[in-house]
JSON list of C-alpha atoms in Angstrom, two decimals:
[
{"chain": "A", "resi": 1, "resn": "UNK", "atom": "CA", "xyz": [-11.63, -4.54, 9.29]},
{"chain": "A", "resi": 2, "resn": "UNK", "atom": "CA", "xyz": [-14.50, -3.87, 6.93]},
{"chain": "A", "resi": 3, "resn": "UNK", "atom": "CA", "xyz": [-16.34, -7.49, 5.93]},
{"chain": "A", "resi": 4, "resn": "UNK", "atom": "CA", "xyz": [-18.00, -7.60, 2.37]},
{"chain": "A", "resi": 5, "resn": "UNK", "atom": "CA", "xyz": [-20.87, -9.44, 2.35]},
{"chain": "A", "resi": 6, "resn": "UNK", "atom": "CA", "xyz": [-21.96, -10.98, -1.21]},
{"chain": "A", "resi": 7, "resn": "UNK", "atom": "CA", "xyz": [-25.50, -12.36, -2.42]},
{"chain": "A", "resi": 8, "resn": "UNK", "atom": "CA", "xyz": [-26.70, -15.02, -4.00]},
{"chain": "A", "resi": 9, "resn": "UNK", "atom": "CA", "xyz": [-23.06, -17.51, -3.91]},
{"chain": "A", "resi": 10, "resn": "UNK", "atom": "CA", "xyz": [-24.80, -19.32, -6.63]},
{"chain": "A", "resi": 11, "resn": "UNK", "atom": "CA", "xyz": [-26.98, -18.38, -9.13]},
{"chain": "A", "resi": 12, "resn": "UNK", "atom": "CA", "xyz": [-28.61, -19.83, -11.97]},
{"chain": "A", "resi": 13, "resn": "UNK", "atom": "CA", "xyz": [-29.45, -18.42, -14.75]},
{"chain": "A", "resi": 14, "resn": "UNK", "atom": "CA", "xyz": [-30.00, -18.73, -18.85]},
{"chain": "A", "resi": 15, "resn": "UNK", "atom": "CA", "xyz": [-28.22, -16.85, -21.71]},
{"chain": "A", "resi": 16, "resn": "UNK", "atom": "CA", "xyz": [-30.12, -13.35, -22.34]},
{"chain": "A", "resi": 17, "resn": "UNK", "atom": "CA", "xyz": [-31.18, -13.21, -18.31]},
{"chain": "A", "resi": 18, "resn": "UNK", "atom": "CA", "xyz": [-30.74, -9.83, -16.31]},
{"chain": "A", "resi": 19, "resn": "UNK", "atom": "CA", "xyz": [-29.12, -11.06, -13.26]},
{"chain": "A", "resi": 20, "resn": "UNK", "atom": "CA", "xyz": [-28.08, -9.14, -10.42]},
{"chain": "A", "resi": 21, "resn": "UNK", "atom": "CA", "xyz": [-25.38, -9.73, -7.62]},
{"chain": "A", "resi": 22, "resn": "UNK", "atom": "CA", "xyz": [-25.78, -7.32, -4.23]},
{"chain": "A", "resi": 23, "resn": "UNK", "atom": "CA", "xyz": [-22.52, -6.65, -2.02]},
{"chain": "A", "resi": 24, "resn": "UNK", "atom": "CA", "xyz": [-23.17, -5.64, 1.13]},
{"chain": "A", "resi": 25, "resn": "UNK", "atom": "CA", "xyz": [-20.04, -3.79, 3.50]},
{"chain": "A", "resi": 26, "resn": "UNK", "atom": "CA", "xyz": [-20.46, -3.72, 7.39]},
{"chain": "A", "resi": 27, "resn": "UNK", "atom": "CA", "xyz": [-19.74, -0.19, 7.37]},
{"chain": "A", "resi": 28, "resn": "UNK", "atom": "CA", "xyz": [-19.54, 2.55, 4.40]},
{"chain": "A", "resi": 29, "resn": "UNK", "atom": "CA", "xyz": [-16.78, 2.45, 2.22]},
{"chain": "A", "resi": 30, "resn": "UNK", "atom": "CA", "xyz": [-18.00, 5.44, 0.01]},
{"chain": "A", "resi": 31, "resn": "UNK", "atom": "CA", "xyz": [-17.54, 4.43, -3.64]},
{"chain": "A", "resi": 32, "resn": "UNK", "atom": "CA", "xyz": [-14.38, 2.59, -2.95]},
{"chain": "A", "resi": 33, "resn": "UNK", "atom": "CA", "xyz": [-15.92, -1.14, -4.56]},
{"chain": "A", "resi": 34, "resn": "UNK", "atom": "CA", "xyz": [-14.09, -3.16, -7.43]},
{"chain": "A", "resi": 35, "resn": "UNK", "atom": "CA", "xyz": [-16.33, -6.38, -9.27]},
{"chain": "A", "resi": 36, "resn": "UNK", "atom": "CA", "xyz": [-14.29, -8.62, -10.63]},
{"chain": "A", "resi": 37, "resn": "UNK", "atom": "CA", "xyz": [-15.09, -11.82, -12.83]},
{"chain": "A", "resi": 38, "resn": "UNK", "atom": "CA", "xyz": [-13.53, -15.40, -12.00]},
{"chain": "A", "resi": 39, "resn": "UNK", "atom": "CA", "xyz": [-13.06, -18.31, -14.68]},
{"chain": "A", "resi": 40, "resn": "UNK", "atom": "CA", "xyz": [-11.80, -21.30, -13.76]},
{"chain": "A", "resi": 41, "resn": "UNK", "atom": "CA", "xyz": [-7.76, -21.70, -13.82]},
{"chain": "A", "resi": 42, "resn": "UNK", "atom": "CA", "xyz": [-7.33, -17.64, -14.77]},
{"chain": "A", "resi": 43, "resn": "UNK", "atom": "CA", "xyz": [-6.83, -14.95, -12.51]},
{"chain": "A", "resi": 44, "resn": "UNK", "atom": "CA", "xyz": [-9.69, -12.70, -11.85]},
{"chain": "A", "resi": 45, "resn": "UNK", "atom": "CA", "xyz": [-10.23, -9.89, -14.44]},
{"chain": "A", "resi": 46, "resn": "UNK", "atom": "CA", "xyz": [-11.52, -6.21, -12.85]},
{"chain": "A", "resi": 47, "resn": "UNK", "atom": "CA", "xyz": [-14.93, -5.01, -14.55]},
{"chain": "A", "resi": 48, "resn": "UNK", "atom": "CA", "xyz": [-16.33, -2.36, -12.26]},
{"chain": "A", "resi": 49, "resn": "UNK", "atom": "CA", "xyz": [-14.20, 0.24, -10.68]},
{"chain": "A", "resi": 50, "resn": "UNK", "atom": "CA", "xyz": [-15.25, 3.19, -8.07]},
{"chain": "A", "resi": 51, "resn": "UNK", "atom": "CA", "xyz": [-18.61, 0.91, -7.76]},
{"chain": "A", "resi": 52, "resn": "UNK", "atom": "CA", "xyz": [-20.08, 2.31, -11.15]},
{"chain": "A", "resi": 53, "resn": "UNK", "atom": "CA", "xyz": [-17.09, 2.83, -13.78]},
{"chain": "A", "resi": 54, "resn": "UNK", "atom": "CA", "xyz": [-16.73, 0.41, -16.37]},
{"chain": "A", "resi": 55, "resn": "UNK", "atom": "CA", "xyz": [-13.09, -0.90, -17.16]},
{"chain": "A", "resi": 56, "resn": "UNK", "atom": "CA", "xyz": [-11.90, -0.39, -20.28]},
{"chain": "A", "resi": 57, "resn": "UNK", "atom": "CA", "xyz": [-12.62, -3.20, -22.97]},
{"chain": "A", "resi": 58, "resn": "UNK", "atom": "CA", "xyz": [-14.93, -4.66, -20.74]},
{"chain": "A", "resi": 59, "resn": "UNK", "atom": "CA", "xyz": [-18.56, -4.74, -22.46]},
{"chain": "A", "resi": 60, "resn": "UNK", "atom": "CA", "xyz": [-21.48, -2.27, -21.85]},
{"chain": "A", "resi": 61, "resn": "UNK", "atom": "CA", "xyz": [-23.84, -5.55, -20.64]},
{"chain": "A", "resi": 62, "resn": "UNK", "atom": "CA", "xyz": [-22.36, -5.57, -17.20]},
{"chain": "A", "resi": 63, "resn": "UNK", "atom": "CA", "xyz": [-22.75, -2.62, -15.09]},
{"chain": "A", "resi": 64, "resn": "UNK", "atom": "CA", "xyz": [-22.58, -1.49, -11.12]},
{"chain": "A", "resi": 65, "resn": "UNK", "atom": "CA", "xyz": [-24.01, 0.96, -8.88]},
{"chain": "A", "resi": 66, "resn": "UNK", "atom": "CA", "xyz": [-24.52, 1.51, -5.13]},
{"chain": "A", "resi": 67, "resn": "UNK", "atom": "CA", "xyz": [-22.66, 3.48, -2.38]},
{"chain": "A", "resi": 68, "resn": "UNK", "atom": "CA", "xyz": [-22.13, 3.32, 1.10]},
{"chain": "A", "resi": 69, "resn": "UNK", "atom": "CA", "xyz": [-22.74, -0.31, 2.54]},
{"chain": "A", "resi": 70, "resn": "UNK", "atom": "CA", "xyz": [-24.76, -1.33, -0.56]},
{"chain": "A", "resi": 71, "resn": "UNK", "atom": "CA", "xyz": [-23.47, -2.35, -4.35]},
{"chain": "A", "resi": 72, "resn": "UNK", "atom": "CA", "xyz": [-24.70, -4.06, -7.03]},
{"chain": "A", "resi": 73, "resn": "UNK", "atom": "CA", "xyz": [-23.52, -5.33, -9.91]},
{"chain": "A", "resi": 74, "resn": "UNK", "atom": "CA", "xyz": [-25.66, -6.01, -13.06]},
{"chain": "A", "resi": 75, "resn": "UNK", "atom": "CA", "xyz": [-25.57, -8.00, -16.32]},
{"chain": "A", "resi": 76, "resn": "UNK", "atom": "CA", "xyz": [-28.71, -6.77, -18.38]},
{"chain": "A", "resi": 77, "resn": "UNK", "atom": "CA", "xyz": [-27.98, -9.83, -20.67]},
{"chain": "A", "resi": 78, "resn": "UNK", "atom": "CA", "xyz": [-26.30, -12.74, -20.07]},
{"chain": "A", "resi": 79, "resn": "UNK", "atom": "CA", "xyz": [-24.00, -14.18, -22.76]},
{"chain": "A", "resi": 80, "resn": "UNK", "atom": "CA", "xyz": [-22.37, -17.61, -22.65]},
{"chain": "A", "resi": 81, "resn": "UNK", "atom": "CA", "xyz": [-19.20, -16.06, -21.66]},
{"chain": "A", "resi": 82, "resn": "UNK", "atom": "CA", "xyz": [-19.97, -14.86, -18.70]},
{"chain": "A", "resi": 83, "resn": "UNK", "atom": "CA", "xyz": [-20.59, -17.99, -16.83]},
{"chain": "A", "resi": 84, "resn": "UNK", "atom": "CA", "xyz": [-17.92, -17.36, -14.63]},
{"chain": "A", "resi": 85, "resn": "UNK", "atom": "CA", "xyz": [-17.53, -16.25, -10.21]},
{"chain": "A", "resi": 86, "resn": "UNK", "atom": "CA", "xyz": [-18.20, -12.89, -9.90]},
{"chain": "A", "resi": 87, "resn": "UNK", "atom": "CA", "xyz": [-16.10, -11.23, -6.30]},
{"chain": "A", "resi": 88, "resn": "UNK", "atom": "CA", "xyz": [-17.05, -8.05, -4.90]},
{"chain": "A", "resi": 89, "resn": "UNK", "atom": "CA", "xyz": [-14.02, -5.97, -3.58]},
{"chain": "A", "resi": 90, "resn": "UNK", "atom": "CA", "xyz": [-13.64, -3.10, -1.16]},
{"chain": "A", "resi": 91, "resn": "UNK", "atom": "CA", "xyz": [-10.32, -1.01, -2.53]},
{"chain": "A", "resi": 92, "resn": "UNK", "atom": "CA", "xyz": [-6.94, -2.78, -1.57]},
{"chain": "A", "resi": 93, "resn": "UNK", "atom": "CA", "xyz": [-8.91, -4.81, 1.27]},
{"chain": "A", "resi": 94, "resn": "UNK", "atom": "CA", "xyz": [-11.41, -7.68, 1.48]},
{"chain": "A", "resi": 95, "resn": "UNK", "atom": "CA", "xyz": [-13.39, -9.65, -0.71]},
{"chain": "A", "resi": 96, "resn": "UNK", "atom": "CA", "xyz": [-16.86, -11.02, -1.14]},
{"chain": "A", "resi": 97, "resn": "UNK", "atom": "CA", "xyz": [-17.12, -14.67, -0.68]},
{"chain": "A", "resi": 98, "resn": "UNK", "atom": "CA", "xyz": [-18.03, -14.65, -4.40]},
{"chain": "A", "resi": 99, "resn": "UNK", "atom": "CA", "xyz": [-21.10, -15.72, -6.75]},
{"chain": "A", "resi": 100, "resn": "UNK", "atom": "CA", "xyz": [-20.81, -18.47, -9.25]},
{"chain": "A", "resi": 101, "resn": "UNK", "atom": "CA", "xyz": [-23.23, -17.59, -11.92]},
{"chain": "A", "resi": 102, "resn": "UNK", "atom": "CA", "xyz": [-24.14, -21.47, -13.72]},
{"chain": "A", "resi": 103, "resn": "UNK", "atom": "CA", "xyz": [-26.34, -22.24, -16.54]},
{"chain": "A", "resi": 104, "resn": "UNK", "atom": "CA", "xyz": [-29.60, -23.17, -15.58]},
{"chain": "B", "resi": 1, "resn": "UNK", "atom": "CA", "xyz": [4.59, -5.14, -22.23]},
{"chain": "B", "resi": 2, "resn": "UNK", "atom": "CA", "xyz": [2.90, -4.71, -18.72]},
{"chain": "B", "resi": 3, "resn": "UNK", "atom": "CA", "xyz": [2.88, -8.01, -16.66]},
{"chain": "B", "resi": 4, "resn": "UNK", "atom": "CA", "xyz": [3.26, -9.35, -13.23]},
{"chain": "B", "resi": 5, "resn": "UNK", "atom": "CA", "xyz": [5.44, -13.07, -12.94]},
{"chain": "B", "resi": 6, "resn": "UNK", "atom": "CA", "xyz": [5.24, -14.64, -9.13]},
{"chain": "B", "resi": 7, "resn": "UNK", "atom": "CA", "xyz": [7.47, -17.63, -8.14]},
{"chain": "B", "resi": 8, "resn": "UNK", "atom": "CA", "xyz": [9.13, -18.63, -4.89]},
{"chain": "B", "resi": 9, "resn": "UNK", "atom": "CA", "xyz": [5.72, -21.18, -4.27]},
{"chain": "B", "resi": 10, "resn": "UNK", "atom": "CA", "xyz": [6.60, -24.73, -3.28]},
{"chain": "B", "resi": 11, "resn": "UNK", "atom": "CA", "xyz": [5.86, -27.26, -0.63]},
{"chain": "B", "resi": 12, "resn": "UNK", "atom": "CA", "xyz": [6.78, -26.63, 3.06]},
{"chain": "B", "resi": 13, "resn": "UNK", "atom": "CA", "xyz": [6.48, -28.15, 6.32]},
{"chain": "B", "resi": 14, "resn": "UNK", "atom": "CA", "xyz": [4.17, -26.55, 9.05]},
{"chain": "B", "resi": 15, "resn": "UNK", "atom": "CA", "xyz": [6.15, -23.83, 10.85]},
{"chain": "B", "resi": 16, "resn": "UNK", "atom": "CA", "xyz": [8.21, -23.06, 8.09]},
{"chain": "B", "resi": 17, "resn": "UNK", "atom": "CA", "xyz": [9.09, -20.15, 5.38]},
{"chain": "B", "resi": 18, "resn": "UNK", "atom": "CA", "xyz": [8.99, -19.15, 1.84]},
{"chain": "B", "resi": 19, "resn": "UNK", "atom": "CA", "xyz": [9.38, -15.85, 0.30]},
{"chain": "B", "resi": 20, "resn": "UNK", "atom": "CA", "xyz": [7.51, -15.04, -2.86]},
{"chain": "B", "resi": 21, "resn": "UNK", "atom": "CA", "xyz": [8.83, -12.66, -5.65]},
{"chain": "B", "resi": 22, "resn": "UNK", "atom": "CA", "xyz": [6.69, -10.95, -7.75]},
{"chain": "B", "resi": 23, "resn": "UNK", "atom": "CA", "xyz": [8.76, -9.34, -10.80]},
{"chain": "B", "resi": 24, "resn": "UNK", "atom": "CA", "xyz": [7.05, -6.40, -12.81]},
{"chain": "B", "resi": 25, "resn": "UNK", "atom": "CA", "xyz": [7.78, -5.39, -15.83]},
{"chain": "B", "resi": 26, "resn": "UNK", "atom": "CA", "xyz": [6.00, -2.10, -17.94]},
{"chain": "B", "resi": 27, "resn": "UNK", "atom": "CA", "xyz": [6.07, 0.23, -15.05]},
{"chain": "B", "resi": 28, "resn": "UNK", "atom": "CA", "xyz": [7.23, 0.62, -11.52]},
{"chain": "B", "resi": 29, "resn": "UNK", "atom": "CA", "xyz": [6.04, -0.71, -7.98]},
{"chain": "B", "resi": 30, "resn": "UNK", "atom": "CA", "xyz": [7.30, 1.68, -6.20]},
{"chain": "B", "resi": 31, "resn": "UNK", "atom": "CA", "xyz": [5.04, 3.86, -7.77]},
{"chain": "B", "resi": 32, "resn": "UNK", "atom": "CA", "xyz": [2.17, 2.40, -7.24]},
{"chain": "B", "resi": 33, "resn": "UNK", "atom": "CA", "xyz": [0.02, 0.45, -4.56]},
{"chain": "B", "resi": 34, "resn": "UNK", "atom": "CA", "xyz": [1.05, -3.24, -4.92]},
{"chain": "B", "resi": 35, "resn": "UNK", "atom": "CA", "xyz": [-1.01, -6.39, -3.31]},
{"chain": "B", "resi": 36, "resn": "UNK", "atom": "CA", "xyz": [-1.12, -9.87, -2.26]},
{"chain": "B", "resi": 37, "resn": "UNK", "atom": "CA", "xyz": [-3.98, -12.10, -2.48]},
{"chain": "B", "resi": 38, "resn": "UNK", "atom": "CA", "xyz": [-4.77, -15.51, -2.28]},
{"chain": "B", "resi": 39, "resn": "UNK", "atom": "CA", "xyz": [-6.94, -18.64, -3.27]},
{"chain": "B", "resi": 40, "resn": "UNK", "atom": "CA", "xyz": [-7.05, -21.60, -1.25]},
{"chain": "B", "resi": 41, "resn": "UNK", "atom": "CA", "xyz": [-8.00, -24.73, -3.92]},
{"chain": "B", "resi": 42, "resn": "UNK", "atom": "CA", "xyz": [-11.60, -24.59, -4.56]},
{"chain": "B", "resi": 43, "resn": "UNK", "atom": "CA", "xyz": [-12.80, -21.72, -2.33]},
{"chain": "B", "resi": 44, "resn": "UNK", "atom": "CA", "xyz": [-12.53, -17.89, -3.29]},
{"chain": "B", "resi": 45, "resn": "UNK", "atom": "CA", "xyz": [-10.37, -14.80, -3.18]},
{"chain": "B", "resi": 46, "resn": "UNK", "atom": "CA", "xyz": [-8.69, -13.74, 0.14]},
{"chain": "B", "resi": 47, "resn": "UNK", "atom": "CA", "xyz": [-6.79, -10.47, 0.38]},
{"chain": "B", "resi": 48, "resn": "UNK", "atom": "CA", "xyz": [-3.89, -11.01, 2.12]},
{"chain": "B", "resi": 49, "resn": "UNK", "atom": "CA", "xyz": [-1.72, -7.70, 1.89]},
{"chain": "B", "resi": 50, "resn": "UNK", "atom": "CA", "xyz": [-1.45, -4.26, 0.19]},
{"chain": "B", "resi": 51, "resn": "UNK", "atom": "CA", "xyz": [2.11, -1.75, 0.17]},
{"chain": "B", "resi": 52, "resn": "UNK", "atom": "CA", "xyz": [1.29, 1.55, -0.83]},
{"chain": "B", "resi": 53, "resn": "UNK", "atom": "CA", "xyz": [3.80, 4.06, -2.89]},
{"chain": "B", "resi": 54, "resn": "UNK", "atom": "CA", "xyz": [4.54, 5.68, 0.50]},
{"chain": "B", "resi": 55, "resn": "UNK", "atom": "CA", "xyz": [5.55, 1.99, 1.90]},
{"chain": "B", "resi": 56, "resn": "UNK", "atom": "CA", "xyz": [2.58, 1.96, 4.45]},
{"chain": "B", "resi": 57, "resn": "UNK", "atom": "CA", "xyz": [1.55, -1.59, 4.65]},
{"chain": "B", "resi": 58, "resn": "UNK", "atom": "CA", "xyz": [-1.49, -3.58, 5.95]},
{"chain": "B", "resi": 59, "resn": "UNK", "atom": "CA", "xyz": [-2.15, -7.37, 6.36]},
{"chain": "B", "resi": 60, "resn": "UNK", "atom": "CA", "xyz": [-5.00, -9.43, 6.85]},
{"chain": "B", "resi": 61, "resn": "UNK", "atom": "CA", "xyz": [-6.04, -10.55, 10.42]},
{"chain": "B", "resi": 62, "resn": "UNK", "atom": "CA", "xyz": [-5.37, -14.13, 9.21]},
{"chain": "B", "resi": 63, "resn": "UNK", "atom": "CA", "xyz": [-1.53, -13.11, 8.80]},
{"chain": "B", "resi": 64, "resn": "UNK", "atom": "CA", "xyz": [-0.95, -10.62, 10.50]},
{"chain": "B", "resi": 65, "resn": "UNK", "atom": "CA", "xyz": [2.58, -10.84, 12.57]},
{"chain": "B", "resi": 66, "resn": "UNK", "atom": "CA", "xyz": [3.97, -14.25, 10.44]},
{"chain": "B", "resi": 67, "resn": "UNK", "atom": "CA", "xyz": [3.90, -12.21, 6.76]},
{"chain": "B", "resi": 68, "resn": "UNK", "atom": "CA", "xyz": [5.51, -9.28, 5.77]},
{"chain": "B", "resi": 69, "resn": "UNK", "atom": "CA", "xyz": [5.05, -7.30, 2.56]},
{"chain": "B", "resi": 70, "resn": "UNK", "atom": "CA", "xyz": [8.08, -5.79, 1.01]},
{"chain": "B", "resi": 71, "resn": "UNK", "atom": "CA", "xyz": [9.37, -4.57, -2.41]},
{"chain": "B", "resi": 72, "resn": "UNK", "atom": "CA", "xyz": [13.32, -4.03, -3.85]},
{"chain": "B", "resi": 73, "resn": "UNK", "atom": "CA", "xyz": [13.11, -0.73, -6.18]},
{"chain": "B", "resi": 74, "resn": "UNK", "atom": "CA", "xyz": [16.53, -1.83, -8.13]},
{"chain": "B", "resi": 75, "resn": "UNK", "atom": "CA", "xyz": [14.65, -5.02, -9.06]},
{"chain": "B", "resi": 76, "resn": "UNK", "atom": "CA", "xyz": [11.32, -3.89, -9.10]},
{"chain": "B", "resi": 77, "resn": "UNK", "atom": "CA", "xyz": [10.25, -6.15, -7.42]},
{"chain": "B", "resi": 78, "resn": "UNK", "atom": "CA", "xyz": [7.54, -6.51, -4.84]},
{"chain": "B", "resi": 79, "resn": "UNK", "atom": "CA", "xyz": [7.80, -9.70, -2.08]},
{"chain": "B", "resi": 80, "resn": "UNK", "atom": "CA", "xyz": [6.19, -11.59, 0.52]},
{"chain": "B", "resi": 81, "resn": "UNK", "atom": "CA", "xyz": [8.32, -12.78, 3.43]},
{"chain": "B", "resi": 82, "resn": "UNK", "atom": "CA", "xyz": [5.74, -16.00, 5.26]},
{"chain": "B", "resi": 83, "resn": "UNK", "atom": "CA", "xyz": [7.12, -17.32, 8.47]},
{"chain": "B", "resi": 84, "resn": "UNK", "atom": "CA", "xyz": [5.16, -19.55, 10.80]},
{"chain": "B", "resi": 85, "resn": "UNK", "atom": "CA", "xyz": [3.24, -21.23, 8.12]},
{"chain": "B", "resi": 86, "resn": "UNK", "atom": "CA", "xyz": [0.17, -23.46, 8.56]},
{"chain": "B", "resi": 87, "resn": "UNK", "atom": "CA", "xyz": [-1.67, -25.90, 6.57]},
{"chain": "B", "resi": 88, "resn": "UNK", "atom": "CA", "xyz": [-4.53, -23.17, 6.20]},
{"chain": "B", "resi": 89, "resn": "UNK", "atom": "CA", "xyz": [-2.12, -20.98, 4.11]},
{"chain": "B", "resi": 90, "resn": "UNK", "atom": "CA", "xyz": [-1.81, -23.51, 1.68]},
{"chain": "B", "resi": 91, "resn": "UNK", "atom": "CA", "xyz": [-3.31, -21.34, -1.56]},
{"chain": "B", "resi": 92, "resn": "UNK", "atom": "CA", "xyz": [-2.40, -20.07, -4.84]},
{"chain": "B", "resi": 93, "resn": "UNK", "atom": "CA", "xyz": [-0.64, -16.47, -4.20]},
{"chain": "B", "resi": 94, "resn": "UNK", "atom": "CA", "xyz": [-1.21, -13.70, -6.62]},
{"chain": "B", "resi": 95, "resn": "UNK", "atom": "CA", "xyz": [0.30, -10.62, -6.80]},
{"chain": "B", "resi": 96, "resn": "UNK", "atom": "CA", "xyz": [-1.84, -7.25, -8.05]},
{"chain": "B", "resi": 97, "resn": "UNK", "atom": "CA", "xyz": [-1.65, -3.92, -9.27]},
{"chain": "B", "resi": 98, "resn": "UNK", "atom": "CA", "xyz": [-5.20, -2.71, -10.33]},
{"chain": "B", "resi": 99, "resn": "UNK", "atom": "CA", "xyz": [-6.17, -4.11, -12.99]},
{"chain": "B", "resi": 100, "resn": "UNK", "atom": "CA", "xyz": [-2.69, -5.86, -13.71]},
{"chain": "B", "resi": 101, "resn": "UNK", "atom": "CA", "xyz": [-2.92, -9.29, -12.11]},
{"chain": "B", "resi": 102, "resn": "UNK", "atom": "CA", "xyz": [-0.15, -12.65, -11.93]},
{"chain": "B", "resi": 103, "resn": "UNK", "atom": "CA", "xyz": [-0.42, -15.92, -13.03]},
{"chain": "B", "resi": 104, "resn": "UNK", "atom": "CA", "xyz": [0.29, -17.09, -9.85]},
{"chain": "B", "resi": 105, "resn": "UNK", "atom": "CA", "xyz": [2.58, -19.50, -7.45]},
{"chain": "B", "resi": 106, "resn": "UNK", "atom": "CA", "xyz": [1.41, -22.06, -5.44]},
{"chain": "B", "resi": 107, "resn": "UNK", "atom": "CA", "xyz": [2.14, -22.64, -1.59]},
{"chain": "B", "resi": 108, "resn": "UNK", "atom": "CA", "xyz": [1.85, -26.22, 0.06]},
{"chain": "B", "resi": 109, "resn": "UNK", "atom": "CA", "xyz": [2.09, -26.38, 3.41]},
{"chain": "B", "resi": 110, "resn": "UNK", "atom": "CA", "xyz": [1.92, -30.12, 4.66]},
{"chain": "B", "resi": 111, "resn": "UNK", "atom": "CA", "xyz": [4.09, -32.37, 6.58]}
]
């Protein structure tokens, strides 16, 4: 079984920050990565599929990129609703141990 | 309209069972791959299990031998059969198709 390794699991940050959140996978799993965004009491809600494509309806600040055993996903500017925990997925398999992104 | 409703969660003694139901609606699991996670309270996602359209099946090392994943195609209906429960399963379950998730159902396991 493939572990997914995610980085920072808490990070701090203030409305119109870049912040970036690396995944890391013991061995590669090509492109086969999901991001998905956490709020408190809702189920999670998939942004990033195939590691770089955007969901539909889900808005152009928040990107991803990375292949192999590396991934990263990016918001170039942070709006208040995206305080939220951020999980890294490998396809149909394991998850990050998430990223809680908090107001500094 | 295209949703996913769990039940069958509840409280149960160590060493027990529960099967979970997860009724779709807006399309067809046997069509598609169909999963299981879970969130203990407080701590993060865990994937627990994943039925493909084929019916191959995988679990997570954490269940593997007590759970089994199943569906019913005249319901449409995807399940989770958990035997030999502990007080570490204890979790809300949600069931998943892409981006299509549950609300979820919550498992207690406690004497």
């Amino acid at each position: 079984d493939i572990q997914m390794t995610q980085s920072p699991s808490t990070l701090s940050a203030s409305v119109g920050d870049r912040v970036t959140i690396t995944c890391r996978a013991r061995q590669s799993i090509s492109n086969w990565l999901a991001w998905y965004q956490q709020k408190p009491g809702k189920a999670p809600k998939l942004l990033i599929y195939k590691a770089s494509s955007l969901e539909s309806g889900v808005p152009s600040r928040f990107s991803g990129s990375g292949s192999g055993t590396e991934f990263t996903l990016t918001i170039s500017s942070l709006q208040p609703d995206d305080f939220a925990t951020y999980y890294c997925q490998q396809y149909n398999r394991y998850f990050g141990g998430g990223t809680k992104v908090e107001i500094k | 309209e295209v949703q996913l409703v769990e039940s069958g969660g509840g409280l149960v003694q160590p060493g027990g069972s529960l099967r979970l139901s997860c009724a779709a609606s807006g399309f067809t699991v046997s069509d598609k791959y169909m999963s299981w996670v879970r969130q203990a309270p407080g701590k993060g996602l865990e994937w627990v299990s994943v039925i493909y359209s084929g019916g191959n099946t995988y679990y997570a090392d954490s269940v593997k031998g007590r759970f089994t994943i199943s569906r019913d195609n005249s319901n449409n209906t995807l399940y989770l059969q958990m035997n030999s429960l502990r007080a570490e399963d204890t979790a809300l379950y949600y069931c998943a198709q892409d981006v299509i998730w549950g609300q979820g159902t919550m498992v207690t396991v406690s004497s």
